[in-house]
């Protein structure tokens, strides 16, 4: 059974239809990369799945339970977590305080501060540091840790490597690969097509609110991903 199953999701901003009936599913221990150029509708899709943005239609099913009518808070309590673009940490609070904010879902599960620090020893060293003083990669790791504190079954991450140095991107992806090994379902928005092609289990490309390509890395190429980002469907000349 899929951990996260999204069917025919539609969402808009006023008159603008930003997401036109997108379906996708992510199984336990799977990484689905969602690609597409600026304005393709990726953030709107993630926020609608999380319940932060009201969808116009479609369904979101989490571990077999339809959460489409639930509030964002209820979806989080059901095990769905979103790491937003820009990470949105509280810069004047310490790493530990930021991590503690992730417990607001009050779900039962294995993740505690100690478990996070054990899994990510580099974060343990930063326990008392102010989040605003950390590097981009460290901040991304804190944001991932905060998501884990809610004991999710599915984690969505918007623009994982945006604004990060190559070393910081590696740092963030090491954490994500560990989560995949642990069996979480990961839905990742990424601009770096190379990274997606080398790391993903599934690739979904969007353009103007629609899916233009679905493939596994073996079934596609960098050129095809780039063409799909500009709206070319598979088999069409770029
Ligand atoms: P980006 O990488 O730039 O964030 P994206 O693929 O995440 O792109 P969205 O941010 O979901 O795309 O935007 C989809 C469409 O909705 C775009 O045309 C965008 O201009 C529009 N849009 C996004 N947010 C709003 C908003 N708050 N109000 C009005 N229009 C919006």
CSV table of C-alpha atoms and ligand atoms in Angstrom, one decimal:
chain,number,residue,atom,x,y,z
A,1,UNK,CA,0.0,0.0,0.0
A,2,UNK,CA,1.2,3.5,-0.7
A,3,UNK,CA,1.9,5.7,2.2
A,4,UNK,CA,0.8,8.8,0.3
A,5,UNK,CA,-1.8,8.7,-2.4
A,6,UNK,CA,-2.9,11.9,-4.2
A,7,UNK,CA,-5.6,11.7,-6.8
A,8,UNK,CA,-6.7,14.3,-9.2
A,9,UNK,CA,-5.7,17.2,-7.0
A,10,UNK,CA,-6.8,20.6,-8.2
A,11,UNK,CA,-5.9,24.0,-6.7
A,12,UNK,CA,-6.0,27.6,-7.6
A,13,UNK,CA,-5.0,31.1,-6.5
A,14,UNK,CA,-8.1,33.2,-7.2
A,15,UNK,CA,-8.8,33.0,-10.9
A,16,UNK,CA,-5.5,31.2,-11.6
A,17,UNK,CA,-5.7,27.4,-11.8
A,18,UNK,CA,-2.3,26.4,-10.5
A,19,UNK,CA,-2.7,22.6,-10.2
A,20,UNK,CA,-4.9,20.9,-12.8
A,21,UNK,CA,-5.7,17.4,-11.5
A,22,UNK,CA,-2.4,15.9,-10.4
A,23,UNK,CA,-2.1,12.3,-9.2
A,24,UNK,CA,0.9,10.6,-7.6
A,25,UNK,CA,1.7,8.0,-5.0
A,26,UNK,CA,4.7,7.3,-2.8
A,27,UNK,CA,5.3,4.0,-1.1
A,28,UNK,CA,7.3,3.4,2.1
A,29,UNK,CA,11.0,3.8,1.6
A,30,UNK,CA,10.5,5.6,-1.7
A,31,UNK,CA,11.7,9.0,-2.9
A,32,UNK,CA,9.6,10.7,-5.5
A,33,UNK,CA,11.2,13.8,-7.0
A,34,UNK,CA,8.8,16.5,-8.2
A,35,UNK,CA,10.4,18.6,-10.9
A,36,UNK,CA,9.4,21.6,-13.0
A,37,UNK,CA,10.4,25.2,-13.7
A,38,UNK,CA,9.3,28.2,-11.7
A,39,UNK,CA,5.6,28.6,-11.5
A,40,UNK,CA,4.9,25.0,-12.5
A,41,UNK,CA,2.7,24.6,-9.4
A,42,UNK,CA,4.9,22.4,-7.3
A,43,UNK,CA,4.7,24.5,-4.1
A,44,UNK,CA,0.9,24.9,-4.5
A,45,UNK,CA,0.6,21.1,-4.9
A,46,UNK,CA,2.7,20.4,-1.8
A,47,UNK,CA,0.8,23.0,0.3
A,48,UNK,CA,-2.5,21.6,-0.9
A,49,UNK,CA,-1.5,18.0,0.0
A,50,UNK,CA,-0.4,19.3,3.5
A,51,UNK,CA,-3.7,21.1,3.9
A,52,UNK,CA,-2.0,24.6,4.1
A,53,UNK,CA,-3.7,25.6,0.9
A,54,UNK,CA,-7.4,24.7,0.2
A,55,UNK,CA,-7.7,22.3,-2.7
A,56,UNK,CA,-10.5,22.8,-5.2
A,57,UNK,CA,-10.9,19.0,-5.6
A,58,UNK,CA,-9.2,15.6,-5.5
A,59,UNK,CA,-8.2,13.3,-2.7
A,60,UNK,CA,-5.3,12.9,-0.3
A,61,UNK,CA,-5.0,9.5,1.3
A,62,UNK,CA,-2.4,8.8,4.0
A,63,UNK,CA,-1.7,5.2,5.0
A,64,UNK,CA,-5.0,4.2,3.6
A,65,UNK,CA,-7.0,6.9,5.4
A,66,UNK,CA,-8.6,9.8,3.4
A,67,UNK,CA,-7.5,13.0,5.0
A,68,UNK,CA,-8.7,15.3,2.2
A,69,UNK,CA,-11.2,17.1,4.4
A,70,UNK,CA,-8.9,17.3,7.4
A,71,UNK,CA,-7.1,20.5,8.5
A,72,UNK,CA,-3.3,20.8,8.2
A,73,UNK,CA,-3.0,20.1,11.9
A,74,UNK,CA,-5.0,16.9,11.6
A,75,UNK,CA,-3.0,15.8,8.6
A,76,UNK,CA,0.2,16.4,10.5
A,77,UNK,CA,-1.2,14.3,13.4
A,78,UNK,CA,-1.9,11.6,10.9
A,79,UNK,CA,1.8,11.6,9.9
A,80,UNK,CA,2.2,14.0,7.1
A,81,UNK,CA,4.9,16.6,7.3
A,82,UNK,CA,6.0,19.5,5.1
A,83,UNK,CA,9.4,21.1,5.2
A,84,UNK,CA,8.7,24.4,3.4
A,85,UNK,CA,10.8,26.3,1.0
A,86,UNK,CA,13.2,28.5,3.0
A,87,UNK,CA,12.9,26.2,6.0
A,88,UNK,CA,11.2,28.8,8.2
A,89,UNK,CA,13.1,28.2,11.4
A,90,UNK,CA,12.9,30.6,14.3
A,91,UNK,CA,16.4,32.3,14.0
A,92,UNK,CA,16.5,33.6,17.6
A,93,UNK,CA,15.7,30.2,19.0
A,94,UNK,CA,18.2,27.4,19.6
A,95,UNK,CA,18.4,24.2,17.5
A,96,UNK,CA,16.8,22.3,20.4
A,97,UNK,CA,14.0,24.8,20.7
A,98,UNK,CA,13.3,24.7,17.0
A,99,UNK,CA,13.3,20.9,17.1
A,100,UNK,CA,10.8,20.9,20.0
A,101,UNK,CA,8.3,22.8,17.9
A,102,UNK,CA,8.0,19.7,15.8
A,103,UNK,CA,6.4,17.8,18.6
A,104,UNK,CA,3.2,19.9,18.4
A,105,UNK,CA,1.5,17.1,16.5
A,106,UNK,CA,1.7,14.9,19.7
A,107,UNK,CA,2.0,11.7,17.7
A,108,UNK,CA,3.5,8.7,19.3
A,109,UNK,CA,6.6,7.4,17.7
A,110,UNK,CA,10.3,6.8,17.9
A,111,UNK,CA,11.6,10.3,17.4
A,112,UNK,CA,12.9,12.3,20.4
A,113,UNK,CA,15.6,14.9,20.6
A,114,UNK,CA,18.1,12.2,21.6
A,115,UNK,CA,17.1,10.0,18.7
A,116,UNK,CA,17.5,12.9,16.3
A,117,UNK,CA,21.0,13.7,17.7
A,118,UNK,CA,21.9,10.0,17.5
A,119,UNK,CA,20.8,9.8,13.8
A,120,UNK,CA,22.4,13.2,12.9
A,121,UNK,CA,25.5,13.6,15.2
A,122,UNK,CA,26.4,16.9,13.5
A,123,UNK,CA,23.2,18.4,14.8
A,124,UNK,CA,24.0,17.3,18.4
A,125,UNK,CA,27.0,19.6,18.4
A,126,UNK,CA,24.7,22.5,17.5
A,127,UNK,CA,22.2,21.9,20.3
A,128,UNK,CA,22.5,25.3,22.0
A,129,UNK,CA,23.3,27.3,18.8
A,130,UNK,CA,20.9,29.9,17.5
A,131,UNK,CA,19.2,28.7,14.3
A,132,UNK,CA,19.9,32.0,12.7
A,133,UNK,CA,23.6,31.5,13.1
A,134,UNK,CA,23.8,28.2,11.3
A,135,UNK,CA,24.8,27.5,7.7
A,136,UNK,CA,22.2,26.8,5.1
A,137,UNK,CA,22.9,23.0,5.2
A,138,UNK,CA,22.7,22.9,9.0
A,139,UNK,CA,19.4,24.9,8.9
A,140,UNK,CA,18.0,22.4,6.4
A,141,UNK,CA,19.1,19.5,8.7
A,142,UNK,CA,17.3,21.2,11.6
A,143,UNK,CA,14.2,21.6,9.4
A,144,UNK,CA,14.3,17.9,8.6
A,145,UNK,CA,14.8,17.1,12.2
A,146,UNK,CA,11.9,19.3,13.2
A,147,UNK,CA,9.7,17.4,10.7
A,148,UNK,CA,10.8,14.1,12.2
A,149,UNK,CA,9.9,15.2,15.7
A,150,UNK,CA,6.3,14.9,14.6
A,151,UNK,CA,6.9,11.2,13.9
A,152,UNK,CA,5.7,11.3,10.2
A,153,UNK,CA,5.1,8.5,7.8
A,154,UNK,CA,5.5,10.8,4.8
A,155,UNK,CA,7.7,13.9,4.5
A,156,UNK,CA,7.4,16.5,1.7
A,157,UNK,CA,10.3,18.9,1.2
A,158,UNK,CA,10.1,22.0,-1.0
A,159,UNK,CA,13.3,23.1,-2.8
A,160,UNK,CA,15.7,21.0,-0.8
A,161,UNK,CA,18.9,22.4,-2.2
A,162,UNK,CA,17.9,26.0,-3.0
A,163,UNK,CA,20.5,28.4,-1.8
A,164,UNK,CA,22.8,25.7,-0.3
A,165,UNK,CA,26.5,25.1,-1.1
A,166,UNK,CA,27.4,21.8,-2.7
A,167,UNK,CA,28.7,20.5,0.7
A,168,UNK,CA,25.4,21.6,2.4
A,169,UNK,CA,23.4,19.8,-0.2
A,170,UNK,CA,25.3,16.6,0.5
A,171,UNK,CA,24.7,17.1,4.2
A,172,UNK,CA,20.9,17.4,3.6
A,173,UNK,CA,20.8,14.4,1.2
A,174,UNK,CA,22.7,12.2,3.6
A,175,UNK,CA,19.9,12.8,6.1
A,176,UNK,CA,17.2,12.1,3.5
A,177,UNK,CA,18.8,8.9,2.3
A,178,UNK,CA,18.8,7.7,5.9
A,179,UNK,CA,15.0,8.5,6.1
A,180,UNK,CA,14.4,6.5,3.0
A,181,UNK,CA,16.2,3.5,4.6
A,182,UNK,CA,14.0,3.9,7.6
A,183,UNK,CA,10.9,3.4,5.4
A,184,UNK,CA,9.5,7.0,5.2
A,185,UNK,CA,7.8,8.1,2.0
A,186,UNK,CA,9.6,11.2,0.7
A,187,UNK,CA,8.2,13.7,-1.8
A,188,UNK,CA,11.0,16.1,-2.8
A,189,UNK,CA,10.8,19.2,-4.9
A,190,UNK,CA,14.2,19.7,-6.5
A,191,UNK,CA,15.6,22.1,-9.1
A,192,UNK,CA,18.7,20.0,-9.7
A,193,UNK,CA,17.8,17.5,-12.4
A,194,UNK,CA,21.1,15.6,-12.1
A,195,UNK,CA,20.5,15.1,-8.4
A,196,UNK,CA,17.0,13.8,-9.1
A,197,UNK,CA,18.2,11.5,-11.9
A,198,UNK,CA,20.8,9.9,-9.6
A,199,UNK,CA,18.8,9.7,-6.5
A,200,UNK,CA,15.0,9.3,-7.2
A,201,UNK,CA,12.9,6.1,-7.2
A,202,UNK,CA,10.3,8.0,-9.2
A,203,UNK,CA,10.3,11.2,-11.2
A,204,UNK,CA,7.3,13.4,-11.9
A,205,UNK,CA,7.7,16.6,-13.9
A,206,UNK,CA,5.1,19.4,-13.9
A,207,UNK,CA,4.6,22.3,-16.3
A,208,UNK,CA,1.8,24.8,-15.9
A,209,UNK,CA,0.0,22.8,-13.3
A,210,UNK,CA,0.0,19.5,-15.2
A,211,UNK,CA,2.2,16.4,-15.2
A,212,UNK,CA,4.2,16.2,-18.4
A,213,UNK,CA,6.4,13.2,-17.5
A,214,UNK,CA,6.4,10.3,-15.1
A,215,UNK,CA,9.4,7.9,-15.1
A,216,UNK,CA,11.9,6.0,-13.2
A,217,UNK,CA,15.5,7.3,-13.6
A,218,UNK,CA,16.3,4.2,-15.9
A,219,UNK,CA,13.4,5.1,-18.2
A,220,UNK,CA,14.4,8.7,-18.8
A,221,UNK,CA,17.3,11.2,-19.4
A,222,UNK,CA,18.4,14.6,-18.5
A,223,UNK,CA,17.3,16.0,-21.8
A,224,UNK,CA,13.9,14.4,-21.5
A,225,UNK,CA,13.4,15.8,-17.9
A,226,UNK,CA,14.5,19.3,-19.2
A,227,UNK,CA,12.1,19.1,-22.1
A,228,UNK,CA,9.2,18.0,-19.9
A,229,UNK,CA,9.9,21.0,-17.6
A,230,UNK,CA,9.1,23.2,-20.5
A,231,UNK,CA,5.9,21.3,-21.3
A,232,UNK,CA,7.0,18.8,-23.9
A,233,UNK,CA,5.3,15.4,-23.3
A,234,UNK,CA,7.4,12.2,-23.7
A,235,UNK,CA,8.0,11.4,-27.4
A,236,UNK,CA,7.5,15.0,-28.5
A,237,UNK,CA,10.5,16.8,-30.0
A,238,UNK,CA,11.9,19.4,-27.6
B,1,LIG,P1,8.5,28.1,-7.7
B,1,LIG,O1,9.7,27.2,-8.0
B,1,LIG,O2,8.7,29.4,-8.4
B,1,LIG,O3,8.1,28.2,-6.3
B,1,LIG,P2,6.3,26.4,-8.2
B,1,LIG,O4,6.4,25.3,-9.2
B,1,LIG,O5,6.4,26.0,-6.8
B,1,LIG,O6,7.3,27.5,-8.6
B,1,LIG,P3,3.9,27.7,-7.5
B,1,LIG,O7,4.6,28.6,-6.5
B,1,LIG,O8,3.0,26.6,-6.9
B,1,LIG,O9,4.9,27.0,-8.5
B,1,LIG,O10,3.0,28.6,-8.4
B,1,LIG,C1,2.1,28.2,-9.4
B,1,LIG,C2,1.4,29.3,-10.0
B,1,LIG,O11,0.6,30.0,-9.0
B,1,LIG,C3,2.3,30.4,-10.6
B,1,LIG,O12,1.7,30.9,-11.7
B,1,LIG,C4,2.4,31.4,-9.4
B,1,LIG,O13,2.6,32.7,-10.0
B,1,LIG,C5,1.0,31.3,-8.8
B,1,LIG,N1,1.0,31.6,-7.4
B,1,LIG,C6,1.7,31.0,-6.4
B,1,LIG,N2,1.4,31.5,-5.2
B,1,LIG,C7,0.5,32.5,-5.4
B,1,LIG,C8,-0.2,33.4,-4.6
B,1,LIG,N3,0.0,33.4,-3.3
B,1,LIG,N4,-1.1,34.2,-5.1
B,1,LIG,C9,-1.3,34.3,-6.5
B,1,LIG,N5,-0.7,33.4,-7.4
B,1,LIG,C10,0.2,32.6,-6.8
